[in-house]
Amino acid sequence: MKILDNVRIFRPFDSEDTNEIYHIKIDNEKIHSIHKGRTDDQGSHVIDGNRNVVTTAFNDSHMHLLRYGLMRSELDLREVTSFKKMKELVHDRFIEERMEENDWVVGRGLVDSQLEDIDNPLTAKDLDELEFDKPAFFLHDDGHECVVNTKALKIIKEEPELIEGHEEFIEKDEEGNWTGRFKDTAVHFIKFNFRQKSEEEIYEAVKTAVPYLLQNGITSAHTDDLNFVGDYGTLWQTYLDLEKDGLLNIDVRLHHYIFNINDIQNFLDKDNKRTGDGTNRVKVGAFKIFLDGTQRLHTSALRQPYHDKPETKGALVYSQEELNNMVKLAHNNGMQVAMHAIGDRAVEQALTALEQVDCSELRHRIIHAQVLAPDLLERLKKVKPHLETQPGFIIDEHDQTVNWVGEEQEKYCNPWNTVDDLSIPFTASSDAPIGPLSPLTGIFAAVNRTDLDGNPDGGWIPGEKLSIDRSFEAYSLSAAKMEFREHEKGKLDEGYQADLVMLSDHPKDVAPDKLNDIKVIETWSRGERVYQQH
């Protein structure tokens, strides 16, 4: 038995005095009991919380844990503002004479629009200036676009399946030649087929990433890692090894990215594990299905033309029949589906597929759902898929959205309060490393609907702000519901899993615009303290 003493507590939608002192008894990974006042016990099993605030730890329902770890160890280009500097960094990191025969030159976090000394997006010809006789691959910061050099382009062109189903995501010049730039599912195909990581690389990257989650109070994560692995069995075994070695102090749900119905059938034939199966820490997640692209590239699928690019409405990856068959096959075999759908046309397609099954049976998911409309909200209210939102996205996108969708559609973008009022289930998540990892930053964005400097004044579409209580719950209990564990996880209550985060301030005692200033003091996972601020 451990006792966390001299703490205040925060439970969403409860009305406790924010200054009331409690002690919490923890036993066998669970919260045994919660009592007002200080404990009378003494000894090493009593931990003084110094009047800090304890609430349930965070559950990030949509992120890329392996990619986050790789970003910490591989060449990170997010802050690079010139092509000259990029070339210098690449040559400092990669010395061709020391590279293995099949090594690639790799960089992540590229934002070539901020390169001040080049007036066009980088192409294969530009990358050839690196003068490496090695294939080179650079991934954009949001993960939806990449650029490769001519050496890599020749290798990639030898894979005929890239053309099938991905051709519209291969950039070509006016003469029809491939430029070396790829978007959306073509990027995933390249990563899946040419950028696979070994078990050792996966192990080290995830080991590197986990402490960052704990520093942010995250003890559970639903992660899509398969793009960088290629084989679900390898991914699964590596996470089991981390758990066995005591290095996985978080609970994980491992999604299975699929390209087509054959991928679903192959998994069902080879593996008897289904959603929710697994070990104490590692469980099977959902089949991840990409339905469209991203607004930045004008590839997310809208029902109306893009306001700033009226020649396109974006693109759907699958026909309705193809998606219907994939969802039905997954559902009938006990597998949850999580569908990436940003645009309203993609959300509409996801809903049509889900309307043919009992969505509540497996609690299927729609990821992002950033562009909605009245008719879609009514259908979402009836079907009730779980929407996985990313509040942190609006920090950078709030002033761009109207350019993409126009003023009339803008008011239905990220309409979180409306979704909540209609009792459509939803979670909050990071999509890290694309969005900010910190749940407190996401909560700040959900409550204020501004960037970190407070813009726009009063918040973007202020009627869609979420309450502090609902925002915290979206990062905890709501995610536990997608795991079918809401009766044992995601709440600060007796009998619940002792996943706790200790905060420097009570969320109800700080001004909404100061929520991002709250600090994580400690993180507890399954009754063990796994992070302590120094």
Tab-separated table of C-alpha atoms in Angstrom, residues 33-369:
chain	number	residue	atom	x	y	z
A	33	SER	CA	-9.579	4.809	-1.537
A	34	ILE	CA	-9.614	8.617	-1.383
A	35	HIS	CA	-9.973	10.402	1.972
A	36	LYS	CA	-10.290	13.986	3.130
A	37	GLY	CA	-7.483	15.337	5.302
A	38	ARG	CA	-3.945	14.140	6.008
A	39	THR	CA	-3.133	10.496	6.732
A	40	ASP	CA	-2.105	9.398	10.220
A	41	ASP	CA	0.284	6.840	8.729
A	42	GLN	CA	4.009	7.398	8.761
A	43	GLY	CA	6.800	5.657	6.882
A	44	SER	CA	8.393	5.353	3.481
A	45	HIS	CA	5.098	4.305	1.918
A	46	VAL	CA	3.701	7.812	2.549
A	47	ILE	CA	4.562	10.377	-0.148
A	48	ASP	CA	4.011	14.058	0.606
A	49	GLY	CA	2.319	15.771	-2.330
A	50	ASN	CA	3.078	19.257	-0.974
A	51	ARG	CA	-0.473	20.480	-1.684
A	52	ASN	CA	-0.079	19.908	-5.425
A	53	VAL	CA	-3.100	18.833	-7.439
A	54	VAL	CA	-3.766	15.209	-8.433
A	55	THR	CA	-6.021	14.279	-11.328
A	56	THR	CA	-6.297	11.259	-13.611
A	57	ALA	CA	-3.390	10.912	-16.049
A	58	PHE	CA	-3.787	11.628	-19.737
A	59	ASN	CA	-4.629	9.122	-22.469
A	60	ASP	CA	-3.492	10.272	-25.940
A	61	SER	CA	-5.894	8.527	-28.297
A	62	HIS	CA	-4.108	9.442	-31.526
A	63	MET	CA	-0.364	9.776	-31.945
A	64	HIS	CA	2.690	8.259	-33.649
A	65	LEU	CA	4.916	7.088	-30.819
A	66	LEU	CA	7.605	5.427	-32.931
A	67	ARG	CA	7.859	8.435	-35.254
A	68	TYR	CA	8.112	10.730	-32.223
A	69	GLY	CA	11.050	8.680	-30.961
A	70	LEU	CA	12.703	8.683	-34.373
A	71	MET	CA	12.388	12.481	-34.477
A	72	ARG	CA	14.426	12.670	-31.286
A	73	SER	CA	17.319	10.701	-32.778
A	74	GLU	CA	17.292	11.447	-36.510
A	75	LEU	CA	18.056	14.641	-38.394
A	76	ASP	CA	15.373	17.170	-37.428
A	77	LEU	CA	14.825	19.949	-39.978
A	78	ARG	CA	11.881	21.782	-38.392
A	79	GLU	CA	13.884	24.900	-37.505
A	80	VAL	CA	15.871	25.084	-40.757
A	81	THR	CA	15.147	28.243	-42.769
A	82	SER	CA	17.489	27.926	-45.753
A	83	PHE	CA	18.423	25.244	-48.258
A	84	LYS	CA	22.075	26.139	-47.688
A	85	LYS	CA	21.737	25.348	-43.968
A	86	MET	CA	19.853	22.154	-44.740
A	87	LYS	CA	22.693	20.950	-46.996
A	88	GLU	CA	25.247	21.760	-44.285
A	89	LEU	CA	23.289	19.810	-41.650
A	90	VAL	CA	22.905	16.823	-43.961
A	91	HIS	CA	26.649	16.707	-44.712
A	92	ASP	CA	27.471	17.074	-41.014
A	93	ARG	CA	25.229	14.115	-40.159
A	94	PHE	CA	25.919	11.769	-43.077
A	95	ILE	CA	29.436	10.873	-44.175
A	96	GLU	CA	29.033	8.681	-47.247
A	97	GLU	CA	32.248	6.743	-46.737
A	98	ARG	CA	30.972	5.547	-43.344
A	99	MET	CA	27.493	4.584	-44.531
A	100	GLU	CA	26.442	0.977	-45.125
A	101	GLU	CA	25.663	-0.224	-48.650
A	102	ASN	CA	21.857	0.048	-48.320
A	103	ASP	CA	21.716	3.142	-46.092
A	104	TRP	CA	19.558	6.123	-47.033
A	105	VAL	CA	20.119	9.797	-46.259
A	106	VAL	CA	17.076	10.672	-44.143
A	107	GLY	CA	15.698	13.843	-42.597
A	108	ARG	CA	12.393	14.614	-40.870
A	109	GLY	CA	10.409	17.726	-40.094
A	110	LEU	CA	11.142	19.474	-43.406
A	111	VAL	CA	9.172	22.686	-43.977
A	112	ASP	CA	10.498	23.738	-47.361
A	113	SER	CA	8.078	26.681	-47.578
A	114	GLN	CA	10.215	28.400	-44.933
A	115	LEU	CA	13.482	27.976	-46.871
A	116	GLU	CA	14.332	31.587	-47.697
A	117	ASP	CA	16.917	30.965	-50.410
A	118	ILE	CA	14.780	28.843	-52.730
A	119	ASP	CA	11.472	29.939	-54.264
A	120	ASN	CA	9.960	26.559	-55.058
A	121	PRO	CA	9.200	23.343	-53.163
A	122	LEU	CA	12.246	21.082	-53.217
A	123	THR	CA	12.398	18.444	-55.939
A	124	ALA	CA	14.626	15.473	-56.740
A	125	LYS	CA	16.864	17.743	-58.811
A	126	ASP	CA	17.356	20.075	-55.850
A	127	LEU	CA	18.282	17.179	-53.584
A	128	ASP	CA	20.806	15.973	-56.137
A	129	GLU	CA	22.821	19.049	-55.110
A	130	LEU	CA	23.639	17.134	-51.932
A	131	GLU	CA	25.979	15.091	-54.158
A	132	PHE	CA	25.366	11.792	-52.371
A	133	ASP	CA	25.475	8.551	-54.322
A	134	LYS	CA	22.838	7.318	-51.883
A	135	PRO	CA	19.050	7.493	-51.946
A	136	ALA	CA	17.734	10.457	-49.935
A	137	PHE	CA	14.319	10.821	-48.288
A	138	PHE	CA	13.032	13.918	-46.461
A	139	LEU	CA	9.654	13.859	-44.692
A	140	HIS	CA	7.595	17.008	-44.257
A	141	ASP	CA	6.795	18.204	-40.748
A	142	ASP	CA	3.147	17.058	-40.941
A	143	GLY	CA	4.015	13.621	-42.347
A	144	HIS	CA	1.777	14.055	-45.397
A	145	GLU	CA	4.446	14.935	-47.932
A	146	CYS	CA	7.976	13.863	-48.778
A	147	VAL	CA	10.687	14.576	-51.327
A	148	VAL	CA	13.360	12.164	-52.549
A	149	ASN	CA	16.435	12.494	-54.747
A	150	THR	CA	16.916	10.943	-58.196
A	151	LYS	CA	18.679	7.887	-56.765
A	152	ALA	CA	15.701	7.136	-54.522
A	153	LEU	CA	13.267	7.930	-57.309
A	154	LYS	CA	14.786	5.217	-59.506
A	155	ILE	CA	14.394	2.659	-56.687
A	156	ILE	CA	10.806	3.700	-55.950
A	157	LYS	CA	9.787	3.556	-59.618
A	158	GLU	CA	10.663	-0.136	-59.656
A	159	GLU	CA	7.672	-0.827	-57.379
A	160	PRO	CA	4.619	-1.090	-59.707
A	161	GLU	CA	2.101	-1.160	-56.843
A	162	LEU	CA	2.898	2.475	-56.087
A	163	ILE	CA	0.961	3.487	-59.201
A	164	GLU	CA	-2.084	1.429	-58.232
A	165	GLY	CA	-4.299	3.558	-56.016
A	166	HIS	CA	-1.692	6.257	-55.325
A	167	GLU	CA	-1.045	7.892	-58.714
A	168	GLU	CA	-2.909	11.115	-57.891
A	169	PHE	CA	-0.564	11.577	-54.935
A	170	ILE	CA	2.574	11.442	-57.133
A	171	GLU	CA	3.603	14.949	-58.187
A	172	LYS	CA	4.494	15.405	-61.853
A	173	ASP	CA	5.814	18.325	-63.878
A	174	GLU	CA	4.136	19.780	-66.954
A	175	GLU	CA	5.643	17.036	-69.124
A	176	GLY	CA	4.360	14.246	-66.882
A	177	ASN	CA	7.719	13.440	-65.279
A	178	TRP	CA	7.874	12.558	-61.583
A	179	THR	CA	9.375	15.469	-59.608
A	180	GLY	CA	10.387	13.452	-56.555
A	181	ARG	CA	7.561	14.821	-54.386
A	182	PHE	CA	4.850	12.538	-53.000
A	183	LYS	CA	1.725	13.150	-50.912
A	184	ASP	CA	-0.502	11.317	-48.450
A	185	THR	CA	-0.936	7.575	-49.147
A	186	ALA	CA	1.996	7.565	-51.593
A	187	VAL	CA	4.188	8.773	-48.702
A	188	HIS	CA	2.886	5.973	-46.498
A	189	PHE	CA	3.552	3.455	-49.268
A	190	ILE	CA	7.169	4.623	-49.573
A	191	LYS	CA	7.748	4.475	-45.821
A	192	PHE	CA	6.115	1.060	-45.621
A	193	ASN	CA	8.123	-0.443	-48.474
A	194	PHE	CA	11.471	1.365	-48.358
A	195	ARG	CA	11.954	2.888	-44.905
A	196	GLN	CA	11.290	-0.074	-42.626
A	197	LYS	CA	13.034	-0.052	-39.261
A	198	SER	CA	14.689	-3.025	-37.572
A	199	GLU	CA	13.541	-4.335	-34.205
A	200	GLU	CA	16.571	-2.706	-32.614
A	201	GLU	CA	15.759	0.684	-34.163
A	202	ILE	CA	12.112	0.404	-33.086
A	203	TYR	CA	13.140	-0.597	-29.574
A	204	GLU	CA	15.521	2.340	-29.180
A	205	ALA	CA	13.113	4.892	-30.674
A	206	VAL	CA	10.187	3.893	-28.464
A	207	LYS	CA	12.466	3.726	-25.419
A	208	THR	CA	13.571	7.265	-26.252
A	209	ALA	CA	9.994	8.506	-26.676
A	210	VAL	CA	8.329	7.089	-23.551
A	211	PRO	CA	9.996	9.457	-21.018
A	212	TYR	CA	8.696	12.455	-22.974
A	213	LEU	CA	5.146	11.148	-22.623
A	214	LEU	CA	5.612	10.660	-18.887
A	215	GLN	CA	6.987	14.191	-18.505
A	216	ASN	CA	3.702	15.390	-19.980
A	217	GLY	CA	1.500	13.261	-17.746
A	218	ILE	CA	0.584	10.743	-20.460
A	219	THR	CA	0.286	7.125	-19.305
A	220	SER	CA	-1.687	5.683	-22.233
A	221	ALA	CA	-1.263	6.081	-25.985
A	222	HIS	CA	-3.022	4.803	-29.087
A	223	THR	CA	-0.329	4.757	-31.737
A	224	ASP	CA	-0.028	4.240	-35.485
A	225	ASP	CA	3.540	2.982	-36.071
A	226	LEU	CA	3.269	0.393	-38.816
A	227	ASN	CA	4.399	2.692	-41.655
A	228	PHE	CA	7.955	2.550	-40.360
A	229	VAL	CA	7.924	-1.191	-39.631
A	230	GLY	CA	6.046	-2.978	-42.380
A	231	ASP	CA	5.204	-6.046	-40.317
A	232	TYR	CA	2.727	-5.956	-37.429
A	233	GLY	CA	4.305	-8.999	-35.812
A	234	THR	CA	7.672	-7.240	-35.595
A	235	LEU	CA	6.064	-4.138	-34.115
A	236	TRP	CA	4.098	-6.211	-31.614
A	237	GLN	CA	7.103	-8.246	-30.478
A	238	THR	CA	9.259	-5.151	-30.000
A	239	TYR	CA	6.694	-3.550	-27.721
A	240	LEU	CA	6.430	-6.817	-25.769
A	241	ASP	CA	10.215	-6.802	-25.347
A	242	LEU	CA	10.082	-3.260	-23.991
A	243	GLU	CA	7.352	-4.295	-21.554
A	244	LYS	CA	9.334	-7.361	-20.447
A	245	ASP	CA	12.441	-5.219	-19.907
A	246	GLY	CA	10.507	-2.776	-17.714
A	247	LEU	CA	10.926	0.118	-20.146
A	248	LEU	CA	7.304	0.546	-21.193
A	249	ASN	CA	5.749	2.536	-18.350
A	250	ILE	CA	2.676	3.360	-20.418
A	251	ASP	CA	-0.281	1.401	-21.792
A	252	VAL	CA	-0.352	1.242	-25.594
A	253	ARG	CA	-2.888	0.325	-28.259
A	254	LEU	CA	-1.084	-0.589	-31.481
A	255	HIS	CA	-2.997	0.255	-34.643
A	256	HIS	CA	-2.584	-1.688	-37.875
A	257	TYR	CA	-2.288	0.597	-40.919
A	258	ILE	CA	-3.888	-0.985	-43.992
A	259	PHE	CA	-3.835	-0.075	-47.684
A	260	ASN	CA	-6.621	-2.326	-48.950
A	261	ILE	CA	-8.981	-5.139	-48.045
A	262	ASN	CA	-6.263	-7.718	-48.709
A	263	ASP	CA	-4.242	-6.281	-45.831
A	264	ILE	CA	-7.228	-6.781	-43.546
A	265	GLN	CA	-7.786	-10.349	-44.704
A	266	ASN	CA	-4.092	-11.211	-44.387
A	267	PHE	CA	-4.016	-10.038	-40.766
A	268	LEU	CA	-7.215	-11.913	-39.936
A	269	ASP	CA	-5.810	-15.091	-41.492
A	270	LYS	CA	-2.361	-14.875	-39.848
A	271	ASP	CA	-3.197	-13.520	-36.394
A	272	ASN	CA	-5.877	-14.521	-33.907
A	273	LYS	CA	-5.517	-11.333	-31.848
A	274	ARG	CA	-8.302	-8.776	-32.160
A	275	THR	CA	-8.980	-5.281	-30.815
A	276	GLY	CA	-8.368	-5.227	-27.056
A	277	ASP	CA	-6.389	-8.479	-26.956
A	278	GLY	CA	-2.857	-8.480	-25.605
A	279	THR	CA	-0.839	-8.133	-22.425
A	280	ASN	CA	-1.086	-5.857	-19.416
A	281	ARG	CA	0.572	-2.986	-21.254
A	282	VAL	CA	0.317	-3.832	-24.971
A	283	LYS	CA	-2.995	-4.367	-26.722
A	284	VAL	CA	-4.270	-4.522	-30.297
A	285	GLY	CA	-5.790	-1.250	-31.447
A	286	ALA	CA	-7.729	-0.596	-34.640
A	287	PHE	CA	-7.306	-0.965	-38.374
A	288	LYS	CA	-6.142	2.510	-39.482
A	289	ILE	CA	-7.636	3.548	-42.841
A	290	PHE	CA	-6.771	6.785	-44.666
A	291	LEU	CA	-9.796	8.209	-46.515
A	292	ASP	CA	-8.324	11.534	-47.629
A	293	GLY	CA	-5.289	13.795	-47.298
A	294	THR	CA	-4.687	17.123	-45.606
A	295	GLN	CA	-5.974	20.665	-46.031
A	296	ARG	CA	-2.504	22.165	-46.427
A	297	LEU	CA	-2.016	20.166	-49.626
A	298	HIS	CA	-5.647	20.563	-50.736
A	299	THR	CA	-5.966	16.768	-50.700
A	300	SER	CA	-8.498	16.376	-47.894
A	301	ALA	CA	-11.808	15.606	-49.562
A	302	LEU	CA	-14.374	18.438	-49.525
A	303	ARG	CA	-17.896	18.474	-50.930
A	304	GLN	CA	-17.311	21.956	-52.370
A	305	PRO	CA	-14.192	23.216	-54.196
A	306	TYR	CA	-11.400	24.674	-52.093
A	307	HIS	CA	-11.917	28.385	-51.581
A	308	ASP	CA	-8.296	29.186	-52.441
A	309	LYS	CA	-7.928	26.494	-55.115
A	310	PRO	CA	-11.332	26.127	-56.805
A	311	GLU	CA	-10.066	23.684	-59.412
A	312	THR	CA	-10.011	20.894	-56.807
A	313	LYS	CA	-12.162	19.367	-54.080
A	314	GLY	CA	-9.399	17.123	-52.805
A	315	ALA	CA	-9.383	13.365	-53.241
A	316	LEU	CA	-10.911	10.258	-51.716
A	317	VAL	CA	-8.588	7.251	-51.534
A	318	TYR	CA	-11.329	4.597	-51.886
A	319	SER	CA	-14.665	4.180	-53.584
A	320	GLN	CA	-17.661	3.881	-51.275
A	321	GLU	CA	-18.004	0.200	-52.131
A	322	GLU	CA	-14.354	-0.496	-51.319
A	323	LEU	CA	-14.634	1.230	-47.939
A	324	ASN	CA	-17.942	-0.437	-47.123
A	325	ASN	CA	-16.381	-3.832	-47.707
A	326	MET	CA	-13.318	-3.033	-45.589
A	327	VAL	CA	-15.363	-1.745	-42.655
A	328	LYS	CA	-17.757	-4.670	-42.820
A	329	LEU	CA	-14.940	-7.245	-42.913
A	330	ALA	CA	-13.157	-5.622	-39.983
A	331	HIS	CA	-16.333	-5.260	-37.924
A	332	ASN	CA	-17.514	-8.822	-38.523
A	333	ASN	CA	-14.161	-10.081	-37.259
A	334	GLY	CA	-13.967	-8.072	-34.042
A	335	MET	CA	-11.631	-5.320	-35.266
A	336	GLN	CA	-12.233	-1.666	-34.552
A	337	VAL	CA	-11.616	0.744	-37.446
A	338	ALA	CA	-10.102	4.219	-37.147
A	339	MET	CA	-10.621	6.260	-40.325
A	340	HIS	CA	-8.587	9.368	-41.128
A	341	ALA	CA	-11.170	11.797	-42.509
A	342	ILE	CA	-10.459	15.538	-42.461
A	343	GLY	CA	-12.803	16.901	-45.124
A	344	ASP	CA	-16.610	16.760	-45.036
A	345	ARG	CA	-16.738	14.464	-48.088
A	346	ALA	CA	-14.443	11.979	-46.310
A	347	VAL	CA	-16.504	12.197	-43.105
A	348	GLU	CA	-19.609	11.561	-45.187
A	349	GLN	CA	-17.971	8.500	-46.732
A	350	ALA	CA	-16.935	7.189	-43.298
A	351	LEU	CA	-20.479	7.636	-41.971
A	352	THR	CA	-21.993	5.797	-44.918
A	353	ALA	CA	-19.671	2.860	-44.268
A	354	LEU	CA	-20.414	2.866	-40.537
A	355	GLU	CA	-24.181	3.033	-41.059
A	356	GLN	CA	-24.085	-0.546	-42.341
A	357	VAL	CA	-22.780	-1.916	-39.006
A	358	ASP	CA	-23.598	-1.427	-35.325
A	359	CYS	CA	-21.079	1.274	-34.535
A	360	SER	CA	-21.592	0.996	-30.776
A	361	GLU	CA	-20.580	-2.667	-30.757
A	362	LEU	CA	-16.899	-1.936	-31.393
A	363	ARG	CA	-16.887	1.852	-30.921
A	364	HIS	CA	-15.422	2.636	-34.314
A	365	ARG	CA	-13.559	5.908	-34.787
A	366	ILE	CA	-13.274	8.835	-37.173
A	367	ILE	CA	-9.955	10.658	-36.841
A	368	HIS	CA	-9.839	14.466	-37.195
A	369	ALA	CA	-13.331	15.229	-38.654
